[in-house]
């Protein structure tokens, strides 16, 4: 298959890679990047965690249109959920597509992701 070098269309047999960044401070902003085989960013989830207060907040979830519908956002969200504690989560304002996504993830995980302000003062501090 011939591809334009700038295309982000998925090729069969190429699995995206997930790369996490850490926060500069305990409750600082973090992100999990999704990259294709050519190391181009095809998605990201931006979030914050406060272990002291037991809260988490998803700021945004994006996946390039040509990669949507393959479970990448779902997998990214699962990767940011800590194994060692249960957090109370919130999300930024949700689009219709976002509401459907978070409803499906809630059904799958049993974790609610309501839209609203972060649940603790640490997460509301500027990054």
Short mmCIF file of N, CA and C in Angstrom, two decimals:
data_model
loop_
_atom_site.label_atom_id
_atom_site.label_comp_id
_atom_site.label_asym_id
_atom_site.label_seq_id
_atom_site.Cartn_x
_atom_site.Cartn_y
_atom_site.Cartn_z
N UNK A 1 0.85 -1.17 0.00
CA UNK A 1 0.00 0.00 0.00
C UNK A 1 0.89 1.23 0.00
N UNK A 2 0.64 2.18 -0.87
CA UNK A 2 1.39 3.43 -0.92
C UNK A 2 0.74 4.44 0.00
N UNK A 3 1.56 5.10 0.79
CA UNK A 3 1.03 6.08 1.74
C UNK A 3 1.72 7.41 1.54
N UNK A 4 0.98 8.46 1.73
CA UNK A 4 1.55 9.80 1.76
C UNK A 4 2.33 9.91 3.06
N UNK A 5 3.54 10.50 3.06
CA UNK A 5 4.36 10.53 4.28
C UNK A 5 3.71 11.22 5.47
N UNK A 6 2.78 12.11 5.25
CA UNK A 6 2.14 12.80 6.37
C UNK A 6 0.86 12.11 6.83
N UNK A 7 0.47 11.06 6.18
CA UNK A 7 -0.76 10.38 6.53
C UNK A 7 -0.66 9.73 7.90
N UNK A 8 -1.77 9.74 8.63
CA UNK A 8 -1.81 9.03 9.90
C UNK A 8 -2.76 7.86 9.81
N UNK A 9 -3.07 7.45 8.61
CA UNK A 9 -3.96 6.30 8.42
C UNK A 9 -3.28 5.05 8.97
N UNK A 10 -4.00 4.26 9.75
CA UNK A 10 -3.40 3.04 10.28
C UNK A 10 -3.08 2.03 9.18
N UNK A 11 -1.95 1.38 9.34
CA UNK A 11 -1.58 0.29 8.45
C UNK A 11 -1.82 -1.01 9.19
N UNK A 12 -2.23 -2.04 8.48
CA UNK A 12 -2.46 -3.30 9.16
C UNK A 12 -1.13 -3.83 9.68
N UNK A 13 -1.17 -4.44 10.85
CA UNK A 13 0.04 -5.02 11.43
C UNK A 13 0.88 -4.04 12.23
N UNK A 14 0.48 -2.77 12.31
CA UNK A 14 1.25 -1.82 13.10
C UNK A 14 0.46 -1.47 14.35
N UNK A 15 1.01 -1.77 15.48
CA UNK A 15 0.34 -1.49 16.74
C UNK A 15 0.83 -0.17 17.30
N UNK A 16 -0.07 0.68 17.75
CA UNK A 16 0.34 1.94 18.37
C UNK A 16 1.09 1.69 19.68
N UNK A 17 1.91 2.64 20.05
CA UNK A 17 2.65 2.57 21.31
C UNK A 17 2.14 3.65 22.25
N UNK A 18 2.17 3.38 23.54
CA UNK A 18 1.71 4.31 24.56
C UNK A 18 2.92 4.81 25.34
N UNK A 19 3.01 6.13 25.53
CA UNK A 19 4.15 6.75 26.22
C UNK A 19 3.61 7.70 27.29
N UNK A 20 3.93 7.45 28.55
CA UNK A 20 3.46 8.29 29.65
C UNK A 20 4.48 9.36 29.98
N UNK A 21 3.98 10.53 30.38
CA UNK A 21 4.83 11.58 30.92
C UNK A 21 4.48 11.72 32.39
N UNK A 22 5.44 12.14 33.18
CA UNK A 22 5.17 12.29 34.60
C UNK A 22 4.96 13.75 34.93
N UNK A 23 4.34 13.97 36.07
CA UNK A 23 4.05 15.32 36.52
C UNK A 23 5.27 15.93 37.18
N UNK A 24 5.38 17.24 37.11
CA UNK A 24 6.47 17.94 37.77
C UNK A 24 6.24 18.05 39.27
N UNK A 25 5.02 17.85 39.70
CA UNK A 25 4.68 17.86 41.12
C UNK A 25 3.64 16.78 41.36
N UNK A 26 3.42 16.38 42.60
CA UNK A 26 2.57 15.22 42.86
C UNK A 26 1.21 15.23 42.16
N UNK A 27 0.50 16.36 42.15
CA UNK A 27 -0.83 16.39 41.51
C UNK A 27 -0.79 17.16 40.19
N UNK A 28 0.39 17.29 39.62
CA UNK A 28 0.54 18.05 38.37
C UNK A 28 -0.02 17.34 37.16
N UNK A 29 -0.12 18.07 36.06
CA UNK A 29 -0.66 17.48 34.84
C UNK A 29 0.22 16.36 34.30
N UNK A 30 -0.42 15.36 33.76
CA UNK A 30 0.26 14.21 33.14
C UNK A 30 -0.41 13.95 31.81
N UNK A 31 0.25 13.19 30.98
CA UNK A 31 -0.38 12.76 29.74
C UNK A 31 0.15 11.41 29.32
N UNK A 32 -0.69 10.73 28.59
CA UNK A 32 -0.32 9.45 27.99
C UNK A 32 -0.49 9.66 26.50
N UNK A 33 0.62 9.60 25.77
CA UNK A 33 0.60 9.80 24.33
C UNK A 33 0.46 8.47 23.62
N UNK A 34 -0.25 8.48 22.51
CA UNK A 34 -0.38 7.31 21.66
C UNK A 34 0.32 7.65 20.35
N UNK A 35 1.28 6.82 19.96
CA UNK A 35 2.07 7.08 18.76
C UNK A 35 1.97 5.90 17.79
N UNK A 36 2.01 6.23 16.50
CA UNK A 36 1.97 5.17 15.49
C UNK A 36 3.37 4.61 15.27
N UNK A 37 3.50 3.68 14.35
CA UNK A 37 4.79 3.02 14.09
C UNK A 37 5.86 3.99 13.59
N UNK A 38 5.45 5.12 13.02
CA UNK A 38 6.40 6.13 12.55
C UNK A 38 6.66 7.19 13.63
N UNK A 39 6.24 6.92 14.86
CA UNK A 39 6.41 7.79 16.02
C UNK A 39 5.64 9.11 15.91
N UNK A 40 4.55 9.12 15.13
CA UNK A 40 3.69 10.30 15.05
C UNK A 40 2.61 10.19 16.12
N UNK A 41 2.30 11.30 16.75
CA UNK A 41 1.25 11.30 17.76
C UNK A 41 -0.10 11.11 17.07
N UNK A 42 -0.84 10.10 17.53
CA UNK A 42 -2.17 9.84 16.97
C UNK A 42 -3.26 9.96 18.03
N UNK A 43 -2.85 10.21 19.27
CA UNK A 43 -3.82 10.41 20.34
C UNK A 43 -3.14 10.76 21.63
N UNK A 44 -3.95 11.18 22.57
CA UNK A 44 -3.42 11.52 23.90
C UNK A 44 -4.55 11.58 24.90
N UNK A 45 -4.20 11.31 26.15
CA UNK A 45 -5.12 11.53 27.26
C UNK A 45 -4.36 12.39 28.26
N UNK A 46 -4.96 13.52 28.63
CA UNK A 46 -4.37 14.44 29.60
C UNK A 46 -5.15 14.29 30.90
N UNK A 47 -4.44 14.17 32.01
CA UNK A 47 -5.10 13.87 33.27
C UNK A 47 -4.26 14.35 34.44
N UNK A 48 -4.86 14.29 35.64
CA UNK A 48 -4.18 14.61 36.90
C UNK A 48 -4.62 13.58 37.93
N UNK A 49 -3.72 13.26 38.83
CA UNK A 49 -4.01 12.35 39.94
C UNK A 49 -3.58 12.99 41.24
N UNK A 50 -4.35 12.85 42.28
CA UNK A 50 -3.95 13.27 43.62
C UNK A 50 -4.13 12.07 44.54
N UNK A 51 -3.04 11.40 44.81
CA UNK A 51 -3.10 10.22 45.68
C UNK A 51 -3.45 10.61 47.11
N UNK A 52 -3.03 11.80 47.55
CA UNK A 52 -3.32 12.23 48.92
C UNK A 52 -4.82 12.34 49.16
N UNK A 53 -5.56 12.82 48.17
CA UNK A 53 -7.00 13.00 48.31
C UNK A 53 -7.81 11.88 47.66
N UNK A 54 -7.15 11.01 46.93
CA UNK A 54 -7.84 9.90 46.27
C UNK A 54 -8.72 10.34 45.11
N UNK A 55 -8.23 11.34 44.36
CA UNK A 55 -9.02 11.84 43.24
C UNK A 55 -8.21 11.84 41.94
N UNK A 56 -8.93 11.79 40.85
CA UNK A 56 -8.33 11.88 39.52
C UNK A 56 -9.23 12.72 38.63
N UNK A 57 -8.65 13.35 37.63
CA UNK A 57 -9.42 14.18 36.71
C UNK A 57 -8.87 13.99 35.30
N UNK A 58 -9.75 13.68 34.36
CA UNK A 58 -9.38 13.56 32.96
C UNK A 58 -9.67 14.90 32.30
N UNK A 59 -8.61 15.57 31.83
CA UNK A 59 -8.78 16.87 31.16
C UNK A 59 -9.23 16.70 29.72
N UNK A 60 -8.65 15.75 29.01
CA UNK A 60 -9.06 15.54 27.61
C UNK A 60 -8.61 14.17 27.11
N UNK A 61 -9.36 13.67 26.15
CA UNK A 61 -9.03 12.43 25.46
C UNK A 61 -9.21 12.71 23.97
N UNK A 62 -8.15 12.49 23.19
CA UNK A 62 -8.25 12.71 21.75
C UNK A 62 -7.59 11.56 21.01
N UNK A 63 -8.17 11.20 19.88
CA UNK A 63 -7.61 10.19 18.98
C UNK A 63 -7.84 10.71 17.57
N UNK A 64 -6.82 10.64 16.73
CA UNK A 64 -6.94 11.08 15.34
C UNK A 64 -8.12 10.36 14.68
N UNK A 65 -8.89 11.07 13.86
CA UNK A 65 -10.07 10.47 13.24
C UNK A 65 -9.82 9.13 12.55
N UNK A 66 -8.72 9.00 11.84
CA UNK A 66 -8.48 7.75 11.12
C UNK A 66 -8.13 6.58 12.04
N UNK A 67 -7.88 6.85 13.31
CA UNK A 67 -7.57 5.80 14.27
C UNK A 67 -8.73 5.53 15.24
N UNK A 68 -9.81 6.30 15.15
CA UNK A 68 -10.93 6.12 16.07
C UNK A 68 -11.64 4.81 15.80
N UNK A 69 -12.32 4.33 16.83
CA UNK A 69 -13.09 3.09 16.71
C UNK A 69 -12.27 1.83 16.88
N UNK A 70 -11.01 1.97 17.32
CA UNK A 70 -10.14 0.80 17.50
C UNK A 70 -9.83 0.51 18.96
N UNK A 71 -10.48 1.24 19.88
CA UNK A 71 -10.28 1.00 21.30
C UNK A 71 -9.05 1.68 21.89
N UNK A 72 -8.43 2.61 21.18
CA UNK A 72 -7.22 3.25 21.68
C UNK A 72 -7.50 4.15 22.88
N UNK A 73 -8.57 4.94 22.84
CA UNK A 73 -8.91 5.80 23.98
C UNK A 73 -9.24 4.94 25.20
N UNK A 74 -9.97 3.87 24.98
CA UNK A 74 -10.32 2.95 26.07
C UNK A 74 -9.06 2.36 26.69
N UNK A 75 -8.15 1.89 25.85
CA UNK A 75 -6.91 1.32 26.37
C UNK A 75 -6.09 2.37 27.11
N UNK A 76 -6.03 3.59 26.57
CA UNK A 76 -5.28 4.66 27.23
C UNK A 76 -5.88 4.94 28.61
N UNK A 77 -7.20 5.00 28.70
CA UNK A 77 -7.83 5.26 29.98
C UNK A 77 -7.52 4.14 30.97
N UNK A 78 -7.59 2.91 30.53
CA UNK A 78 -7.25 1.78 31.42
C UNK A 78 -5.81 1.89 31.90
N UNK A 79 -4.92 2.36 31.05
CA UNK A 79 -3.51 2.47 31.43
C UNK A 79 -3.25 3.54 32.49
N UNK A 80 -4.11 4.56 32.58
CA UNK A 80 -3.89 5.60 33.59
C UNK A 80 -4.56 5.27 34.92
N UNK A 81 -5.43 4.28 34.94
CA UNK A 81 -6.09 3.92 36.20
C UNK A 81 -5.09 3.19 37.08
N UNK A 82 -4.77 3.76 38.24
CA UNK A 82 -3.80 3.10 39.13
C UNK A 82 -4.34 1.78 39.67
N UNK A 83 -3.46 0.80 39.80
CA UNK A 83 -3.84 -0.50 40.34
C UNK A 83 -3.90 -0.48 41.87
N UNK A 84 -3.18 0.46 42.49
CA UNK A 84 -2.98 0.41 43.93
C UNK A 84 -4.03 1.14 44.74
N UNK A 85 -4.92 1.90 44.14
CA UNK A 85 -5.96 2.56 44.91
C UNK A 85 -7.13 2.92 44.02
N UNK A 86 -8.28 3.03 44.66
CA UNK A 86 -9.48 3.45 43.94
C UNK A 86 -9.58 4.97 44.07
N UNK A 87 -9.72 5.64 42.95
CA UNK A 87 -9.85 7.09 42.94
C UNK A 87 -11.28 7.48 42.59
N UNK A 88 -11.67 8.65 43.05
CA UNK A 88 -12.92 9.25 42.63
C UNK A 88 -12.55 10.16 41.45
N UNK A 89 -13.15 9.90 40.29
CA UNK A 89 -12.77 10.60 39.07
C UNK A 89 -13.79 11.65 38.66
N UNK A 90 -13.31 12.67 37.96
CA UNK A 90 -14.13 13.63 37.25
C UNK A 90 -13.51 13.82 35.88
N UNK A 91 -14.25 14.43 34.99
CA UNK A 91 -13.72 14.75 33.67
C UNK A 91 -14.07 16.19 33.34
N UNK A 92 -13.40 16.72 32.34
CA UNK A 92 -13.76 18.04 31.86
C UNK A 92 -15.12 17.95 31.18
N UNK A 93 -15.61 19.05 30.70
CA UNK A 93 -16.89 19.05 29.98
C UNK A 93 -16.85 18.02 28.87
N UNK A 94 -17.90 17.28 28.68
CA UNK A 94 -17.90 16.19 27.72
C UNK A 94 -18.79 16.49 26.53
N UNK A 95 -18.30 16.14 25.35
CA UNK A 95 -19.11 16.21 24.14
C UNK A 95 -20.07 15.02 24.15
N UNK A 96 -20.96 14.96 23.19
CA UNK A 96 -21.85 13.80 23.07
C UNK A 96 -21.06 12.53 22.90
N UNK A 97 -20.03 12.57 22.07
CA UNK A 97 -19.18 11.40 21.86
C UNK A 97 -18.44 11.05 23.15
N UNK A 98 -17.99 12.08 23.89
CA UNK A 98 -17.31 11.85 25.16
C UNK A 98 -18.22 11.23 26.20
N UNK A 99 -19.47 11.70 26.25
CA UNK A 99 -20.43 11.12 27.20
C UNK A 99 -20.66 9.63 26.91
N UNK A 100 -20.78 9.30 25.63
CA UNK A 100 -20.97 7.89 25.26
C UNK A 100 -19.74 7.07 25.63
N UNK A 101 -18.55 7.62 25.38
CA UNK A 101 -17.30 6.94 25.71
C UNK A 101 -17.22 6.68 27.21
N UNK A 102 -17.42 7.73 28.02
CA UNK A 102 -17.28 7.57 29.47
C UNK A 102 -18.39 6.68 30.04
N UNK A 103 -19.58 6.70 29.45
CA UNK A 103 -20.65 5.79 29.90
C UNK A 103 -20.25 4.34 29.65
N UNK A 104 -19.64 4.08 28.49
CA UNK A 104 -19.19 2.71 28.18
C UNK A 104 -18.07 2.28 29.12
N UNK A 105 -17.14 3.19 29.40
CA UNK A 105 -16.03 2.86 30.30
C UNK A 105 -16.56 2.65 31.72
N UNK A 106 -17.54 3.45 32.13
CA UNK A 106 -18.14 3.28 33.46
C UNK A 106 -18.79 1.91 33.56
N UNK A 107 -19.52 1.51 32.53
CA UNK A 107 -20.16 0.20 32.55
C UNK A 107 -19.12 -0.92 32.62
N UNK A 108 -18.02 -0.73 31.91
CA UNK A 108 -16.97 -1.75 31.87
C UNK A 108 -16.18 -1.85 33.17
N UNK A 109 -15.87 -0.70 33.78
CA UNK A 109 -14.99 -0.68 34.95
C UNK A 109 -15.71 -0.56 36.28
N UNK A 110 -16.94 -0.04 36.26
CA UNK A 110 -17.64 0.25 37.51
C UNK A 110 -17.20 1.57 38.12
N UNK A 111 -16.35 2.31 37.43
CA UNK A 111 -15.85 3.60 37.91
C UNK A 111 -16.62 4.71 37.20
N UNK A 112 -17.21 5.62 37.97
CA UNK A 112 -17.96 6.72 37.39
C UNK A 112 -17.01 7.84 36.98
N UNK A 113 -17.28 8.47 35.85
CA UNK A 113 -16.48 9.58 35.33
C UNK A 113 -17.39 10.77 35.04
N UNK A 114 -17.96 11.40 36.08
CA UNK A 114 -18.86 12.52 35.81
C UNK A 114 -18.08 13.76 35.36
N UNK A 115 -18.73 14.57 34.54
CA UNK A 115 -18.13 15.85 34.14
C UNK A 115 -18.25 16.81 35.31
N UNK A 116 -17.21 17.57 35.54
CA UNK A 116 -17.23 18.55 36.62
C UNK A 116 -15.83 18.98 37.01
N UNK A 117 -15.78 19.86 37.96
CA UNK A 117 -14.48 20.34 38.45
C UNK A 117 -13.72 19.21 39.11
N UNK A 118 -12.37 19.30 39.10
CA UNK A 118 -11.58 18.30 39.83
C UNK A 118 -12.02 18.22 41.28
N UNK A 119 -11.93 17.02 41.85
CA UNK A 119 -12.45 16.77 43.18
C UNK A 119 -11.65 17.27 44.36
N UNK A 120 -10.46 17.80 44.15
CA UNK A 120 -9.70 18.33 45.29
C UNK A 120 -8.95 19.59 44.88
N UNK A 121 -8.56 20.36 45.89
CA UNK A 121 -7.87 21.64 45.63
C UNK A 121 -6.54 21.42 44.92
N UNK A 122 -5.86 20.32 45.18
CA UNK A 122 -4.56 20.06 44.54
C UNK A 122 -4.69 19.98 43.02
N UNK A 123 -5.77 19.40 42.55
CA UNK A 123 -5.98 19.25 41.12
C UNK A 123 -6.48 20.52 40.46
N UNK A 124 -6.99 21.43 41.26
CA UNK A 124 -7.47 22.71 40.71
C UNK A 124 -6.34 23.74 40.59
N UNK A 125 -5.19 23.46 41.20
CA UNK A 125 -4.06 24.39 41.11
C UNK A 125 -3.54 24.42 39.68
N UNK A 126 -3.06 25.58 39.22
CA UNK A 126 -2.51 25.64 37.86
C UNK A 126 -1.33 24.70 37.71
N UNK A 127 -1.19 24.14 36.48
CA UNK A 127 -0.10 23.21 36.19
C UNK A 127 1.21 23.86 36.25
#
